[in-house]
Amino acid sequence: LEAGSFECKLDDVPLAAAIRTVVGGMRPVLPGEVDVSCPAGLVARADPDRLGQILANLLSNAEKHGRPPIAVDAARHRDVIEIRVRDCGQGVPPELRPGLFEKFAQGGAGSRRGTGLGLFIVRALARAQGGDAWYEESGVGGACFVVRVPAASPEG
């Protein structure tokens, strides 16, 4: 990813189906239902496998570090789609936010540890598809991670 030799195979991805597939595949490890809000007909211009990897990573983080309920919301804003993955945990402490997407970044002592590569990979994959990823405060508490990818043209 860092060398720039990674290629994404962009295609039109019906987003509601892609989200349902990832959530369905992760159902055994997710704490309860995941609330999905995605308008019918919303189509991203993305690599379907890499988009699935991004969503799975963010849902896994919500399961590991947050609390239910978990929600996935997608909406189109002009020529991009923003996907938000939210949980109702404690959120990310302000002192950890600047380094969240760096390699080997890990949460505080109370969180289940991983490799510290997940969010780095999320952002790198989003950028490889012409998008981006970031953290923002959730209006209801908990963490909210946002991924932006290009929208497919209205003609499909």
Coordinates of N, CA and C in Angstrom, one line a residue:
L1 N 0.8 -1.2 0.0 CA 0.0 0.0 0.0 C 0.9 1.3 0.0
E2 N 1.9 1.3 0.9 CA 2.7 2.5 0.9 C 3.5 2.7 -0.3
A3 N 3.9 1.7 -1.0 CA 4.7 1.8 -2.2 C 3.9 2.3 -3.4
G4 N 2.6 2.3 -3.3 CA 1.8 2.7 -4.4 C 1.6 1.7 -5.5
S5 N 2.1 0.5 -5.3 CA 2.0 -0.5 -6.3 C 0.7 -1.3 -6.2
F6 N -0.1 -1.0 -5.2 CA -1.4 -1.7 -5.0 C -2.4 -1.1 -6.0
E7 N -3.1 -2.0 -6.7 CA -4.1 -1.6 -7.6 C -5.5 -2.0 -7.1
C8 N -6.5 -1.1 -7.3 CA -7.9 -1.4 -7.0 C -8.6 -1.5 -8.4
K9 N -9.5 -2.5 -8.4 CA -10.3 -2.7 -9.6 C -11.6 -2.1 -9.4
L10 N -11.8 -0.8 -9.8 CA -13.0 -0.1 -9.6 C -14.2 -0.6 -10.4
D11 N -15.3 -0.7 -9.8 CA -16.5 -1.1 -10.4 C -17.7 -0.4 -9.7
D12 N -18.9 -0.5 -10.3 CA -20.1 0.1 -9.7 C -20.5 -0.9 -8.6
V13 N -20.6 -0.5 -7.4 CA -20.9 -1.4 -6.3 C -22.2 -0.9 -5.6
P14 N -23.3 -1.7 -5.8 CA -24.6 -1.4 -5.1 C -24.3 -1.4 -3.5
L15 N -24.4 -0.3 -2.9 CA -23.9 -0.2 -1.5 C -24.7 -0.9 -0.5
A16 N -26.0 -0.9 -0.6 CA -26.9 -1.6 0.4 C -26.6 -3.1 0.4
A17 N -26.4 -3.7 -0.8 CA -26.1 -5.1 -0.8 C -24.7 -5.4 -0.3
A18 N -23.7 -4.5 -0.6 CA -22.4 -4.7 -0.1 C -22.3 -4.6 1.5
I19 N -23.0 -3.7 2.0 CA -23.1 -3.5 3.5 C -23.8 -4.7 4.1
R20 N -24.9 -5.2 3.5 CA -25.6 -6.3 4.1 C -24.7 -7.6 4.0
T21 N -24.0 -7.8 3.0 CA -23.1 -8.9 2.8 C -22.0 -8.9 4.0
V22 N -21.4 -7.8 4.2 CA -20.4 -7.7 5.2 C -21.0 -7.9 6.6
V23 N -22.1 -7.2 6.9 CA -22.8 -7.4 8.2 C -23.2 -8.8 8.4
G24 N -23.8 -9.4 7.4 CA -24.2 -10.8 7.5 C -23.1 -11.8 7.7
G25 N -21.9 -11.6 7.1 CA -20.8 -12.4 7.3 C -20.2 -12.3 8.7
M26 N -20.4 -11.1 9.3 CA -19.8 -10.9 10.6 C -20.8 -11.1 11.8
R27 N -22.0 -11.4 11.4 CA -23.1 -11.6 12.5 C -22.7 -12.4 13.7
P28 N -21.9 -13.5 13.5 CA -21.6 -14.3 14.6 C -20.7 -13.6 15.7
V29 N -19.9 -12.6 15.2 CA -19.1 -11.9 16.2 C -19.6 -10.5 16.6
L30 N -20.6 -10.0 16.0 CA -21.1 -8.7 16.3 C -22.1 -8.8 17.5
P31 N -22.1 -7.8 18.4 CA -22.9 -7.9 19.6 C -24.3 -7.3 19.2
G32 N -25.2 -8.2 18.8 CA -26.5 -7.8 18.5 C -26.7 -7.3 17.0
E33 N -27.8 -6.7 16.8 CA -28.1 -6.3 15.4 C -27.3 -5.0 15.1
V34 N -27.1 -4.9 13.8 CA -26.4 -3.6 13.3 C -27.5 -2.9 12.5
D35 N -27.7 -1.6 12.9 CA -28.7 -0.8 12.2 C -28.0 -0.2 11.0
V36 N -28.6 -0.6 9.8 CA -28.1 -0.1 8.5 C -29.1 0.8 7.9
S37 N -28.5 2.0 7.5 CA -29.3 3.0 6.8 C -28.6 3.4 5.5
C38 N -29.2 2.9 4.4 CA -28.5 3.1 3.1 C -29.6 3.2 2.1
P39 N -29.8 4.4 1.4 CA -30.8 4.6 0.5 C -30.7 3.5 -0.7
A40 N -31.9 3.1 -1.1 CA -31.9 2.1 -2.2 C -31.3 2.8 -3.5
G41 N -30.6 2.1 -4.2 CA -30.0 2.7 -5.5 C -28.7 3.4 -5.3
L42 N -28.2 3.4 -4.1 CA -26.9 4.1 -3.8 C -25.8 3.2 -4.4
V43 N -25.0 3.8 -5.3 CA -24.0 3.0 -5.9 C -22.6 3.7 -5.8
A44 N -21.6 3.0 -5.3 CA -20.3 3.6 -5.2 C -19.5 3.1 -6.4
R45 N -18.5 3.9 -6.7 CA -17.4 3.5 -7.7 C -16.2 3.1 -6.9
A46 N -16.1 1.8 -6.6 CA -15.1 1.3 -5.7 C -14.7 -0.1 -6.1
D47 N -13.7 -0.6 -5.5 CA -13.3 -2.0 -5.6 C -14.1 -2.8 -4.6
P48 N -15.0 -3.7 -5.0 CA -15.9 -4.3 -4.1 C -15.2 -5.1 -3.0
D49 N -14.1 -5.8 -3.3 CA -13.4 -6.5 -2.3 C -12.8 -5.6 -1.2
R50 N -12.2 -4.5 -1.7 CA -11.5 -3.6 -0.8 C -12.5 -2.8 0.0
L51 N -13.7 -2.5 -0.6 CA -14.7 -1.8 0.2 C -15.2 -2.7 1.3
G52 N -15.4 -4.0 0.9 CA -15.8 -5.0 2.0 C -14.8 -5.1 3.1
Q53 N -13.5 -5.1 2.7 CA -12.5 -5.1 3.7 C -12.5 -3.9 4.6
I54 N -12.7 -2.7 4.1 CA -12.9 -1.5 4.9 C -14.0 -1.6 5.9
L55 N -15.2 -2.0 5.4 CA -16.4 -2.1 6.2 C -16.2 -3.2 7.3
A56 N -15.6 -4.3 7.0 CA -15.4 -5.4 8.0 C -14.4 -4.9 9.0
N57 N -13.4 -4.2 8.6 CA -12.4 -3.6 9.6 C -13.1 -2.7 10.6
L58 N -13.9 -1.8 10.1 CA -14.6 -0.8 10.9 C -15.6 -1.4 11.8
L59 N -16.3 -2.4 11.3 CA -17.3 -3.1 12.2 C -16.5 -3.9 13.3
S60 N -15.4 -4.5 12.9 CA -14.6 -5.3 13.9 C -14.1 -4.3 15.0
N61 N -13.7 -3.2 14.6 CA -13.3 -2.2 15.6 C -14.4 -1.8 16.5
A62 N -15.6 -1.6 15.9 CA -16.7 -1.2 16.8 C -17.1 -2.3 17.8
E63 N -16.9 -3.6 17.3 CA -17.2 -4.7 18.2 C -16.1 -4.8 19.3
K64 N -14.9 -4.6 18.9 CA -13.8 -4.7 19.9 C -13.7 -3.6 20.9
H65 N -13.9 -2.4 20.4 CA -13.6 -1.2 21.2 C -14.8 -0.4 21.7
G66 N -16.0 -0.7 21.1 CA -17.2 0.1 21.4 C -18.2 -0.8 22.1
R67 N -19.4 -0.3 22.1 CA -20.6 -1.0 22.7 C -21.7 -0.9 21.7
P68 N -22.6 -1.9 21.8 CA -23.8 -1.8 20.9 C -24.8 -0.7 21.4
P69 N -25.6 -0.2 20.6 CA -25.8 -0.7 19.2 C -24.8 -0.1 18.3
I70 N -24.5 -0.8 17.2 CA -23.6 -0.4 16.1 C -24.5 0.0 14.9
A71 N -24.1 1.1 14.3 CA -24.9 1.5 13.1 C -24.0 1.8 11.9
V72 N -24.5 1.6 10.7 CA -23.8 1.9 9.5 C -24.8 2.8 8.7
D73 N -24.3 4.0 8.4 CA -25.2 4.9 7.6 C -24.4 5.3 6.4
A74 N -25.1 5.3 5.2 CA -24.4 5.8 4.0 C -25.3 6.8 3.3
A75 N -24.7 7.8 2.7 CA -25.4 8.9 2.0 C -24.5 9.4 0.9
R76 N -25.2 9.9 -0.1 CA -24.4 10.5 -1.2 C -24.4 12.0 -1.0
H77 N -23.2 12.6 -1.2 CA -23.0 14.1 -1.2 C -22.4 14.5 -2.5
R78 N -23.2 14.9 -3.4 CA -22.7 15.3 -4.8 C -22.0 14.1 -5.4
D79 N -20.7 14.1 -5.6 CA -20.1 13.0 -6.4 C -19.3 12.0 -5.5
V80 N -19.6 12.1 -4.2 CA -19.0 11.1 -3.2 C -20.1 10.5 -2.3
I81 N -19.7 9.3 -1.8 CA -20.5 8.7 -0.8 C -19.8 8.6 0.5
E82 N -20.5 9.0 1.6 CA -19.8 8.8 2.9 C -20.6 7.7 3.7
I83 N -19.8 6.8 4.2 CA -20.3 5.7 5.0 C -19.8 6.0 6.4
R84 N -20.7 6.0 7.4 CA -20.3 6.2 8.8 C -20.6 4.9 9.6
V85 N -19.6 4.5 10.3 CA -19.8 3.3 11.2 C -19.7 3.9 12.6
R86 N -20.8 3.7 13.4 CA -20.9 4.3 14.7 C -21.2 3.2 15.8
D87 N -20.7 3.5 17.0 CA -21.0 2.6 18.1 C -21.4 3.5 19.3
C88 N -21.8 2.9 20.4 CA -22.2 3.6 21.5 C -21.3 3.4 22.7
G89 N -20.0 3.2 22.4 CA -19.0 3.1 23.5 C -18.6 4.4 24.0
Q90 N -17.4 4.5 24.5 CA -16.8 5.7 25.1 C -16.2 6.6 24.0
G91 N -16.1 6.2 22.8 CA -15.4 7.0 21.8 C -13.9 6.9 22.0
V92 N -13.2 7.7 21.2 CA -11.8 7.7 21.2 C -11.3 8.9 22.0
P93 N -10.5 8.7 23.0 CA -10.0 9.9 23.8 C -9.3 10.9 22.9
P94 N -9.5 12.2 23.2 CA -8.9 13.2 22.3 C -7.4 13.1 22.1
E95 N -6.7 12.6 23.1 CA -5.2 12.5 22.9 C -4.8 11.4 21.9
L96 N -5.7 10.4 21.7 CA -5.4 9.3 20.7 C -5.8 9.6 19.3
R97 N -6.6 10.6 19.1 CA -7.2 10.9 17.8 C -6.2 11.3 16.7
P98 N -5.2 12.1 17.0 CA -4.3 12.5 15.9 C -3.5 11.3 15.3
G99 N -3.3 10.3 16.0 CA -2.5 9.1 15.5 C -3.3 7.9 15.1
L100 N -4.6 8.0 15.1 CA -5.5 6.9 14.9 C -5.2 6.1 13.6
F101 N -4.9 6.8 12.6 CA -4.7 6.2 11.3 C -3.2 5.9 10.9
E102 N -2.4 6.0 11.9 CA -1.0 5.7 11.7 C -0.7 4.2 12.0
K103 N 0.4 3.7 11.4 CA 0.7 2.3 11.6 C 1.0 2.0 13.0
F104 N 0.5 0.9 13.5 CA 0.7 0.4 14.8 C 0.1 1.2 15.9
A105 N -0.9 2.1 15.6 CA -1.6 2.8 16.6 C -2.6 1.9 17.3
Q106 N -2.7 1.9 18.6 CA -3.6 1.1 19.4 C -4.3 1.9 20.4
G107 N -5.5 1.4 20.8 CA -6.3 2.1 21.8 C -5.7 2.0 23.2
G108 N -6.4 2.6 24.1 CA -5.9 2.6 25.5 C -5.9 1.3 26.2
A109 N -5.5 1.3 27.4 CA -5.3 0.0 28.2 C -6.6 -0.8 28.3
G110 N -7.7 -0.2 28.3 CA -9.0 -1.0 28.5 C -9.5 -1.6 27.2
S111 N -8.9 -1.4 26.1 CA -9.5 -2.0 24.8 C -8.7 -3.3 24.5
R112 N -9.4 -4.1 23.8 CA -8.8 -5.3 23.3 C -7.8 -5.0 22.2
R113 N -6.6 -5.4 22.3 CA -5.6 -5.0 21.4 C -5.6 -5.8 20.1
G114 N -5.2 -5.1 19.0 CA -5.0 -5.8 17.7 C -3.6 -5.5 17.3
T115 N -3.4 -5.5 16.0 CA -2.1 -5.2 15.4 C -1.7 -3.7 15.4
G116 N -2.8 -2.9 15.4 CA -2.6 -1.5 15.2 C -2.4 -1.1 13.8
L117 N -2.8 -2.0 12.9 CA -2.8 -1.7 11.4 C -4.1 -1.5 10.8
G118 N -5.2 -1.8 11.5 CA -6.5 -1.8 10.9 C -6.9 -0.4 10.3
L119 N -6.8 0.6 11.1 CA -7.2 1.9 10.6 C -6.3 2.5 9.5
F120 N -5.0 2.2 9.7 CA -4.0 2.5 8.7 C -4.4 1.9 7.3
I121 N -4.8 0.6 7.3 CA -5.2 -0.1 6.1 C -6.5 0.5 5.6
V122 N -7.5 0.8 6.5 CA -8.7 1.4 6.1 C -8.5 2.7 5.3
R123 N -7.7 3.6 5.8 CA -7.4 4.9 5.1 C -6.7 4.7 3.8
A124 N -5.7 3.8 3.8 CA -4.9 3.5 2.6 C -5.8 3.0 1.5
L125 N -6.7 2.0 1.9 CA -7.6 1.4 0.9 C -8.6 2.5 0.4
A126 N -9.1 3.3 1.3 CA -10.0 4.4 0.8 C -9.3 5.3 -0.1
R127 N -8.1 5.7 0.2 CA -7.3 6.7 -0.7 C -7.0 6.0 -2.0
A128 N -6.7 4.7 -2.0 CA -6.4 4.0 -3.2 C -7.6 4.0 -4.2
Q129 N -8.8 4.2 -3.7 CA -10.0 4.2 -4.5 C -10.5 5.7 -4.8
G130 N -9.6 6.6 -4.4 CA -10.0 8.0 -4.7 C -10.8 8.6 -3.6
G131 N -10.8 8.0 -2.4 CA -11.5 8.5 -1.2 C -10.6 8.9 -0.1
D132 N -11.2 8.7 1.1 CA -10.4 9.0 2.4 C -11.2 8.4 3.5
A133 N -10.6 8.5 4.7 CA -11.2 8.0 5.9 C -10.8 8.8 7.1
W134 N -11.6 9.0 8.1 CA -11.3 9.8 9.2 C -12.2 9.5 10.4
Y135 N -11.9 10.0 11.6 CA -12.7 9.9 12.8 C -13.4 11.2 13.0
E136 N -14.7 11.1 13.5 CA -15.3 12.3 14.0 C -16.1 12.0 15.2
E137 N -16.4 13.0 16.0 CA -17.2 12.7 17.2 C -18.6 12.4 16.8
S138 N -19.2 11.4 17.5 CA -20.6 11.0 17.3 C -21.4 12.0 18.1
G139 N -22.5 12.3 17.5 CA -23.5 13.2 18.2 C -24.2 12.6 19.4
V140 N -24.1 11.2 19.5 CA -24.8 10.5 20.6 C -23.8 9.8 21.5
G141 N -22.5 10.1 21.4 CA -21.5 9.4 22.2 C -21.0 8.3 21.3
G142 N -19.9 7.7 21.8 CA -19.3 6.6 21.0 C -18.4 7.1 19.9
A143 N -17.9 6.1 19.2 CA -17.0 6.4 18.1 C -17.7 6.5 16.7
C144 N -17.2 7.3 15.8 CA -17.8 7.4 14.5 C -16.7 7.5 13.5
F145 N -16.5 6.5 12.7 CA -15.5 6.5 11.6 C -16.2 6.7 10.3
V146 N -15.6 7.5 9.5 CA -16.2 7.8 8.2 C -15.3 7.4 7.1
V147 N -15.8 6.8 6.0 CA -15.1 6.5 4.8 C -15.8 7.2 3.7
R148 N -15.0 7.9 2.9 CA -15.6 8.5 1.7 C -15.0 7.8 0.4
V149 N -15.9 7.4 -0.5 CA -15.5 6.9 -1.8 C -16.3 7.6 -2.9
P150 N -15.8 7.5 -4.1 CA -16.5 8.2 -5.2 C -17.8 7.5 -5.4
A151 N -18.8 8.3 -5.8 CA -20.1 7.8 -6.2 C -20.1 7.4 -7.7
A152 N -20.8 6.4 -8.0 CA -20.9 6.0 -9.4 C -21.7 7.1 -10.1
S153 N -21.5 7.3 -11.4 CA -22.2 8.3 -12.1 C -23.7 8.0 -12.1
P154 N -24.6 9.0 -12.2 CA -26.0 8.8 -12.1 C -26.5 7.8 -13.2
E155 N -25.8 7.8 -14.3 CA -26.2 6.9 -15.4 C -25.8 5.4 -15.1
G156 N -25.0 5.2 -14.0 CA -24.6 3.9 -13.7 C -23.2 3.6 -14.2

